[in-house]
Tab-separated table of C-alpha atoms in Angstrom:
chain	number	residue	atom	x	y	z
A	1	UNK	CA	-34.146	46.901	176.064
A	2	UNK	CA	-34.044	50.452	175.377
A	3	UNK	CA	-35.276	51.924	171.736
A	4	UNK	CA	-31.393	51.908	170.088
A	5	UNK	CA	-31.190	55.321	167.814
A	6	UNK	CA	-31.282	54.482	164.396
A	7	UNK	CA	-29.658	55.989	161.286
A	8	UNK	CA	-31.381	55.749	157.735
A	9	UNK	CA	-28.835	54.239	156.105
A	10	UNK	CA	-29.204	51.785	159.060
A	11	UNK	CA	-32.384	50.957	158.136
A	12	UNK	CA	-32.023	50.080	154.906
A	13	UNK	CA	-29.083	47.962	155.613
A	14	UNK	CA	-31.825	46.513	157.302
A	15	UNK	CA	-34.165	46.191	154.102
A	16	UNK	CA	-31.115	44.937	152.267
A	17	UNK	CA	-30.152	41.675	154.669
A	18	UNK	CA	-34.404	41.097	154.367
A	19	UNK	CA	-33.866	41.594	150.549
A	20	UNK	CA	-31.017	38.856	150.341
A	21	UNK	CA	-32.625	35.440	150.817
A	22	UNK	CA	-34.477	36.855	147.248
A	23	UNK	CA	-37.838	36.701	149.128
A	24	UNK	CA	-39.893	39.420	150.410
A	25	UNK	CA	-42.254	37.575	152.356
A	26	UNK	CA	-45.662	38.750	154.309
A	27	UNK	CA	-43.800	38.155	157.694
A	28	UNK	CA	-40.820	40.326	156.853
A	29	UNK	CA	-43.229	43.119	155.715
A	30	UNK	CA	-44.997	43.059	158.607
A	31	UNK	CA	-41.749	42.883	160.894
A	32	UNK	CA	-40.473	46.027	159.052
A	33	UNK	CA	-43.709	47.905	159.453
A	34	UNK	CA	-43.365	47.002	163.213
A	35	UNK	CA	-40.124	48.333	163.485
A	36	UNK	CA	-42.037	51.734	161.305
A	37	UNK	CA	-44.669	51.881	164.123
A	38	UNK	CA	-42.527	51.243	167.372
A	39	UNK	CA	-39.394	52.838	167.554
A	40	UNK	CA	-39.286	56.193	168.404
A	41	UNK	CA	-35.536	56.827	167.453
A	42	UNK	CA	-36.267	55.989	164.093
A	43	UNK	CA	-35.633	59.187	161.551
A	44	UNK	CA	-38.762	59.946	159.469
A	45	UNK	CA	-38.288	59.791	156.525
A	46	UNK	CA	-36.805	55.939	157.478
A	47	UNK	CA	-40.535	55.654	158.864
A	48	UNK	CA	-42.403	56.620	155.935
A	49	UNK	CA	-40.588	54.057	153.352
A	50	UNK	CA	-41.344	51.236	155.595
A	51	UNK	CA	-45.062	51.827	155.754
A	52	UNK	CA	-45.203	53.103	152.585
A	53	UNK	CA	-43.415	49.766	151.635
A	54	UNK	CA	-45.582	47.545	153.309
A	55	UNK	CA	-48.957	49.532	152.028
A	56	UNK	CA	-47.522	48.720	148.264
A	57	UNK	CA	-46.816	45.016	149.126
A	58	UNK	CA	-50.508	44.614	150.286
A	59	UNK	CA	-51.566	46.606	147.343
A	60	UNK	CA	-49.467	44.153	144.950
A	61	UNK	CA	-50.299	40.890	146.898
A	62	UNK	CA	-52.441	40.035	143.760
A	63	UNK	CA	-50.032	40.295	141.149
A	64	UNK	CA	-47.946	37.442	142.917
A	65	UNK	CA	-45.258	36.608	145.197
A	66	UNK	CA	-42.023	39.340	145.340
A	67	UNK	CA	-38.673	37.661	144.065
A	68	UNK	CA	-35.201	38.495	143.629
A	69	UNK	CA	-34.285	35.408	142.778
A	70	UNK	CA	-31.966	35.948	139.884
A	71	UNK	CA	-28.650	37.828	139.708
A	72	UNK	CA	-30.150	40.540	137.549
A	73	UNK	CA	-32.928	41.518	139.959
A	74	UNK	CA	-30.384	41.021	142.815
A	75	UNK	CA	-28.273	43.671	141.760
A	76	UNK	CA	-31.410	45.956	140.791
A	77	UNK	CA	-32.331	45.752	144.158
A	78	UNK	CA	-29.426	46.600	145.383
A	79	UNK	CA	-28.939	49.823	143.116
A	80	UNK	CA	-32.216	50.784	144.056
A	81	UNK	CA	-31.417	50.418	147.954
A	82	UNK	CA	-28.020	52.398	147.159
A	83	UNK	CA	-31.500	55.301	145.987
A	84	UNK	CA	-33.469	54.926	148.837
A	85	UNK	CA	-29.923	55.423	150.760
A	86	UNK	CA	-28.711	58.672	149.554
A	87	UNK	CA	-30.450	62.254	149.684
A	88	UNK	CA	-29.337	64.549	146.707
A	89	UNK	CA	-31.127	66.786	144.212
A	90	UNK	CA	-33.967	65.760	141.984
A	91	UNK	CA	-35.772	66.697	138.543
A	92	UNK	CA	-39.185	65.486	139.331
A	93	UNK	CA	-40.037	68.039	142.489
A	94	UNK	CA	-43.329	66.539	142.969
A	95	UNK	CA	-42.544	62.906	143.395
A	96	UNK	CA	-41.384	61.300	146.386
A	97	UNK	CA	-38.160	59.554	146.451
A	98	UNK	CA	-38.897	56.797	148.854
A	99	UNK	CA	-42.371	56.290	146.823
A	100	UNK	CA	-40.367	55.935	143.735
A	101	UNK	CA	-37.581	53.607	144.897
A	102	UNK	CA	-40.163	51.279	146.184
A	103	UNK	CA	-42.292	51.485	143.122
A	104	UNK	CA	-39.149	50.400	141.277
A	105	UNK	CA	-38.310	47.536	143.784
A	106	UNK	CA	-41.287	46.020	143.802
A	107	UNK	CA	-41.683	46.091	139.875
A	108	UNK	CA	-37.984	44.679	139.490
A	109	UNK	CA	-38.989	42.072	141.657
A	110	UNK	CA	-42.289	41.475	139.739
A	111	UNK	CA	-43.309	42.960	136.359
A	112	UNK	CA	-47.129	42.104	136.870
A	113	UNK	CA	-47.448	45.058	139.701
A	114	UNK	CA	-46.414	47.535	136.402
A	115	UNK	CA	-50.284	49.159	136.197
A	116	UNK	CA	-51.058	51.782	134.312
A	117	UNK	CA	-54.162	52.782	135.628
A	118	UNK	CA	-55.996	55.207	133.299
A	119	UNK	CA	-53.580	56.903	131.525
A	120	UNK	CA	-53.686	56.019	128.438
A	121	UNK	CA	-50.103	54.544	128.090
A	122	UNK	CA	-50.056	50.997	127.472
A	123	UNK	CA	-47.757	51.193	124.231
A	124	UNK	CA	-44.537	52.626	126.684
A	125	UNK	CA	-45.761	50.230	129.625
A	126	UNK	CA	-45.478	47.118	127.045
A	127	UNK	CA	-42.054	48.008	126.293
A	128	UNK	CA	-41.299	48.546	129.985
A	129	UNK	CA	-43.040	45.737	131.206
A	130	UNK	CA	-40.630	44.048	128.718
A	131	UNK	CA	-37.330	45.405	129.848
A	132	UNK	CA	-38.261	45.119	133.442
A	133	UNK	CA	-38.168	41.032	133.426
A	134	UNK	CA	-35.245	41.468	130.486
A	135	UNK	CA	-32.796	43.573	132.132
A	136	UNK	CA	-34.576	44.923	135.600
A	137	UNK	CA	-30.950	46.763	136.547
A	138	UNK	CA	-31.264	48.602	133.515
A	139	UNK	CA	-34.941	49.343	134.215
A	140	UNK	CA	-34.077	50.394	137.752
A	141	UNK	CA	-31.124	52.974	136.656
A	142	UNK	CA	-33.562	53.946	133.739
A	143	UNK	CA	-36.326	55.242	136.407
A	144	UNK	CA	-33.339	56.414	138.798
A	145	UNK	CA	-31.586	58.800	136.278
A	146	UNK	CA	-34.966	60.328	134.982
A	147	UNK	CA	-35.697	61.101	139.031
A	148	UNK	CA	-32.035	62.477	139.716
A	149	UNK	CA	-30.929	63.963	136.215
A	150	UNK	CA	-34.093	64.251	134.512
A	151	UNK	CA	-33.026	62.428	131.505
A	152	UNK	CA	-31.856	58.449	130.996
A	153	UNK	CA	-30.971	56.730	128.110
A	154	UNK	CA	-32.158	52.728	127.473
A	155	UNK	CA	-29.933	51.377	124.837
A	156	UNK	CA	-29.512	54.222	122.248
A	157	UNK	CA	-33.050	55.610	123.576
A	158	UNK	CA	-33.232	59.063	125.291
A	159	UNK	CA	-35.728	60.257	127.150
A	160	UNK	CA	-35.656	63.698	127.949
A	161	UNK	CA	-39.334	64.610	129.215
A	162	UNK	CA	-40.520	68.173	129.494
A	163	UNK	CA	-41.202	70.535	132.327
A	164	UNK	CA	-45.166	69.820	132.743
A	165	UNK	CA	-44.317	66.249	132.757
A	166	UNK	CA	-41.684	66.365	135.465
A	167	UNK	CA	-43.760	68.989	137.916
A	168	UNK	CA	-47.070	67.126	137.228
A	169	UNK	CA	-48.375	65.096	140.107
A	170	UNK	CA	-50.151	62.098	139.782
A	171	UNK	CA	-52.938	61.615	141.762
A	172	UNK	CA	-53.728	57.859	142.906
A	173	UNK	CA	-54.508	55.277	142.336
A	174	UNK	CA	-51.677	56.105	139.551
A	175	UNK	CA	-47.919	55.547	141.059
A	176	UNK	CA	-44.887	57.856	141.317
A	177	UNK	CA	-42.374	55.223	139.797
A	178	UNK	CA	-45.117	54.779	136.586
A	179	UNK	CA	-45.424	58.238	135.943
A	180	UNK	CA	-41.987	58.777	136.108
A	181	UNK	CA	-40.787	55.926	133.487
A	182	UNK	CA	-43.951	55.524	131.476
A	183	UNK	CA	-45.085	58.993	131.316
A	184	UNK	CA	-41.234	60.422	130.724
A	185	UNK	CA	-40.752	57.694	127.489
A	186	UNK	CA	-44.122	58.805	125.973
A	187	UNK	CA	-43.536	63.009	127.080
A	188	UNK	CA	-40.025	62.451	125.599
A	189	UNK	CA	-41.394	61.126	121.990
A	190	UNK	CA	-43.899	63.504	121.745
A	191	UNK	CA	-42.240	66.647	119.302
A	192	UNK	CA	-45.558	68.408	119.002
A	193	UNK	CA	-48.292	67.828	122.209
A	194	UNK	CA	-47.179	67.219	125.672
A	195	UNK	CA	-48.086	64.485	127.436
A	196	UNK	CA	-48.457	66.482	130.982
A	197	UNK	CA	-51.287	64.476	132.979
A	198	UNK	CA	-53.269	61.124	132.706
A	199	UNK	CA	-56.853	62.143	131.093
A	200	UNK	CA	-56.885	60.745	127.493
A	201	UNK	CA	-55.406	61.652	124.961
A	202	UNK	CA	-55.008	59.307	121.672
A	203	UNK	CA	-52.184	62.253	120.110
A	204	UNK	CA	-50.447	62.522	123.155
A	205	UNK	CA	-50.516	59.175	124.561
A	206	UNK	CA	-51.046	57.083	122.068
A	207	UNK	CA	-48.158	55.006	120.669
A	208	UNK	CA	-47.899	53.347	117.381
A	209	UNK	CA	-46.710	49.483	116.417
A	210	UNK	CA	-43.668	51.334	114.949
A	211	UNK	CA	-42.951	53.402	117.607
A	212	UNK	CA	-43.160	50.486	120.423
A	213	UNK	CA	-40.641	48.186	117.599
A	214	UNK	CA	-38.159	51.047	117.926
A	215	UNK	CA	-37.890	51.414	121.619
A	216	UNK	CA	-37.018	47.324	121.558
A	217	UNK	CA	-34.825	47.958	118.870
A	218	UNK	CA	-33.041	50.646	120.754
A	219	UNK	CA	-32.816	49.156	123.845
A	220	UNK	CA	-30.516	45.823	122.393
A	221	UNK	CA	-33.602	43.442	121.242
A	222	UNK	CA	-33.202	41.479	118.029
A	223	UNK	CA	-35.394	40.253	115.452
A	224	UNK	CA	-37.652	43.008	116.043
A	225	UNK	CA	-41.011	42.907	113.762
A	226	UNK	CA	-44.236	44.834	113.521
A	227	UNK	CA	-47.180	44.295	111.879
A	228	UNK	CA	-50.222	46.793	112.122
A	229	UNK	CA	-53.366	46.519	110.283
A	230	UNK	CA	-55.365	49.094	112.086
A	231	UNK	CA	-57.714	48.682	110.198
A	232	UNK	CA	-58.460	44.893	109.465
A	233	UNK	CA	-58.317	42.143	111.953
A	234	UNK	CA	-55.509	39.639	111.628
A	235	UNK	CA	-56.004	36.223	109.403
A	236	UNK	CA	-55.624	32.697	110.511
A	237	UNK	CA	-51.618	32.017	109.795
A	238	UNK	CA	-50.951	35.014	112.169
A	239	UNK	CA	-51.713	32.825	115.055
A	240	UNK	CA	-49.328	29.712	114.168
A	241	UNK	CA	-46.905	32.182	113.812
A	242	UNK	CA	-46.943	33.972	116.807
A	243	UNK	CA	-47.351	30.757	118.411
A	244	UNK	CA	-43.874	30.056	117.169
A	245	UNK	CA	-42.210	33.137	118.526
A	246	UNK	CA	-43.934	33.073	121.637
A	247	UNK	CA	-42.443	29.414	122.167
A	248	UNK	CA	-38.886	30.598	120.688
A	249	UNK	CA	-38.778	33.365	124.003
A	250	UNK	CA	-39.719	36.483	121.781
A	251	UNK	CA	-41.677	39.170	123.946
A	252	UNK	CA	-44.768	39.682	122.090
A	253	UNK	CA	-47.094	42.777	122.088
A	254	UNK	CA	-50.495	42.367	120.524
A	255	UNK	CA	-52.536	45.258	119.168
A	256	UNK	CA	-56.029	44.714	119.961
A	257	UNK	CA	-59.308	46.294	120.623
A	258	UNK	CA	-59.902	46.473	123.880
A	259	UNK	CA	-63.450	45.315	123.214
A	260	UNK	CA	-61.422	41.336	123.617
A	261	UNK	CA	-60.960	42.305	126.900
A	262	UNK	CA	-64.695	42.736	128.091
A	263	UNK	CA	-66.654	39.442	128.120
A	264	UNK	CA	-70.187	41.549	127.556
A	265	UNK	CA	-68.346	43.052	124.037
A	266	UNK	CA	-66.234	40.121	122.983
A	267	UNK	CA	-69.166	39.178	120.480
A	268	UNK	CA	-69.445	42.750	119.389
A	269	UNK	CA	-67.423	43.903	115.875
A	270	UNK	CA	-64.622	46.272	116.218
A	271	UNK	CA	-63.139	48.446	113.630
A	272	UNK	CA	-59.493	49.521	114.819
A	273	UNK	CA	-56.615	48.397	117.303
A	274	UNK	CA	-56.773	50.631	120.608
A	275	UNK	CA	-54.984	48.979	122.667
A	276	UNK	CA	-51.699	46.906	123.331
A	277	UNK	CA	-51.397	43.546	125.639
A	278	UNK	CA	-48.701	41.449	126.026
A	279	UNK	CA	-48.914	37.851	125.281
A	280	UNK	CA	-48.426	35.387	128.428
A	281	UNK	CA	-49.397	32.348	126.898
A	282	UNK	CA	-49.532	30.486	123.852
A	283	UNK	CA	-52.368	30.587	121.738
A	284	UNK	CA	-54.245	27.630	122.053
A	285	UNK	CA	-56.743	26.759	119.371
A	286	UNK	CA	-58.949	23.551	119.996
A	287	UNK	CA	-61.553	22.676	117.204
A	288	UNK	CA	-63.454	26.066	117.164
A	289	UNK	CA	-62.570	27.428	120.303
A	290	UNK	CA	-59.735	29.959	121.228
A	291	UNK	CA	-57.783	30.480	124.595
A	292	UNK	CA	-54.819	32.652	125.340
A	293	UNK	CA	-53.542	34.330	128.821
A	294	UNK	CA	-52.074	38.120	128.349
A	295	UNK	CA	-51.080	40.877	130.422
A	296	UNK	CA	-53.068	44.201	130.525
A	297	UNK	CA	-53.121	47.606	132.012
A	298	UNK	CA	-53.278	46.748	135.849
A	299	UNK	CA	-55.058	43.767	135.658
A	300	UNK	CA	-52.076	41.646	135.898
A	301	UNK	CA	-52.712	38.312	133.923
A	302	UNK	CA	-55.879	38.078	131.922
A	303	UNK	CA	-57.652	34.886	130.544
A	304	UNK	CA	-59.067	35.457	126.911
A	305	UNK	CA	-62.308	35.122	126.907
A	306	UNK	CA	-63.328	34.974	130.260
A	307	UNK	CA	-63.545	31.777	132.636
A	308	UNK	CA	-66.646	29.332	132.197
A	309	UNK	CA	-67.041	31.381	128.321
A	310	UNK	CA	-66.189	30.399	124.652
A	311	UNK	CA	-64.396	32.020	121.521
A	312	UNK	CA	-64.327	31.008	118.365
A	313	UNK	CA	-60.763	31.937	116.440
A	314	UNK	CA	-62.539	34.421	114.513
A	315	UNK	CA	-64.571	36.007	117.157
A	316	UNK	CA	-60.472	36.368	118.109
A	317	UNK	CA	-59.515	37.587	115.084
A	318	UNK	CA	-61.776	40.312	114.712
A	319	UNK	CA	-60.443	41.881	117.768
A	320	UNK	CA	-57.105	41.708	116.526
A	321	UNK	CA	-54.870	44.452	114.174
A	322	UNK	CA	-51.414	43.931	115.228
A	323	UNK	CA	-48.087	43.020	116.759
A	324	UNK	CA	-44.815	44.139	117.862
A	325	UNK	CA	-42.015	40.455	118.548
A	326	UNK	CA	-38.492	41.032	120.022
A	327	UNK	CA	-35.846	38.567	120.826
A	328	UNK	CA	-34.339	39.757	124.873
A	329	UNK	CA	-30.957	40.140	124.832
């Protein structure tokens, strides 16, 4: 049968009939990617976001399986195909726009691939780990405006970012579609530094409890609360009632030092929050021991303390200054 000429937009009518059971297996990757590597009618560009597509998937395949099982991610999905679709101008003139729209699928599909890396921006990735599971249409249009229009709005948020921040170019292992969302919120709330590339900086890229409780408030969540003892570590009633939230549905971010992370320094004192996680479990507090499960830069889900280990509440507590709780809308 001869090699039929394909369009783009025929190929990801293609990705969208794969995309509708709400199951992106291993198979249908690999199908695609054959259809990438043996056709020689198939336009370029087409070419490049299948492989590049499959090369994420196998890069994600430990963050867990790819769904678009509800209505919300459906129609995400299908927004972000209507991307991948079109051609047209775009503000960010170093980032690729088929590396972008599959960044975005993939994240809409599953929140855990969301990563960081190193650049120092886990207070905007909490929130937009967050609104990705909440509301992943407006999470896809959010990174889609900032690509096309250079600005978005989330709620009553606007994000604006600068020029260095839309001509920077992240170098991996960092991704196109986190630099664009992540880096754009924090660039955008920064009125005296830019934040213009991924080496640390705690004035440029550092957010605060209050700043983190305003983007939820902005964006539609309720009931939003912060607490932030930089300073001190958290006391024993903190965890009952976090417990409760966590059980009620609220999205919790905890302000920790990262030293909780890091089975070798768990035992170690700490002095100040640097870092925000996102609760993924209860807090479970048997006799004198403490277990939790919580989501961290690109770790995906992370057991506190670490497997086969023990931690007493207070050897918790010490690593502990803070927390942001919304109610999703």
């Amino acid at each position: 049968m001869a090699d039929k000429q394909l369009t783009h937009g025929e190929v990801i009518d293609v990705l969208r009939k794969v995309l509708d059971d709400g199951n992106l297996s291993g198979v249908e990757v690999n199908d695609l990617q054959k259809i990438a590597r043996t056709s020689e009618t198939i336009p370029e560009r087409s070419r490049y976001l299948l492989l590049n597509l499959a090369f994420e998937v196998n890069q994600a395949l430990g963050y867990g399986p790819i769904y678009f099982s509800t209505t919300r991610q459906k129609y995400a999905a299908e927004i972000l195909c209507d991307f991948l679709e079109r051609n047209g101008p775009q503000r960010f003139p170093k980032l690729d726009r088929n590396r972008v729209g599959i960044d975005l699928l993939l994240r809409v599909a599953n929140p855990n691939i969301i990563n960081q890396q190193n650049a120092g921006l886990c207070g905007p990735v909490s929130f937009l780990y967050s609104l990705a599971f909440d509301s992943p249409a407006a999470y896809a249009r959010y990174g889609i405006d900032l690509f096309e229009n250079g600005k978005a709005k989330i709620g009553r948020i606007e994000v604006e970012p600068g020029s260095d921040c839309r001509n920077y170019a992240p170098q991996p292992p960092m991704s196109h579609g986190e630099w664009l969302t992540a880096g754009s919120l924090r660039d955008s709330e920064n009125f005296l530094l830019d934040y213009d590339g991924v080496d640390r900086n705690w004035f440029s890229d550092g957010a605060t409890n209050s700043e983190v409780a305003r983007w939820f408030s902005k964006a539609g969540y309720t009931d939003v609360r912060a607490e932030d003892n930089m300073f001190s570590s958290r006391g024993a009633s903190d965890i009952d009632l976090i417990n409760k939230l966590y059980n009620d549905g609220y999205r919790i971010m905890l302000r920790i030092n990262s030293k909780l992370l890091k089975p070798k320094q768990q035992a170690d004192s700490s002095w100040k929050g640097n870092h925000f996680v996102i609760l993924r479990s209860p807090i479970a507090v048997t006799g004198q021991e403490v277990r939790l499960t919580v989501y961290t830069w690109g770790w995906g889900q992370w057991d506190i303390p670490a497997p086969n280990t023990k931690m007493s509440p207070a050897g918790f507590r010490e690593h502990w200054y803070g927390y942001v709780v919304a109610k999703p809308f």
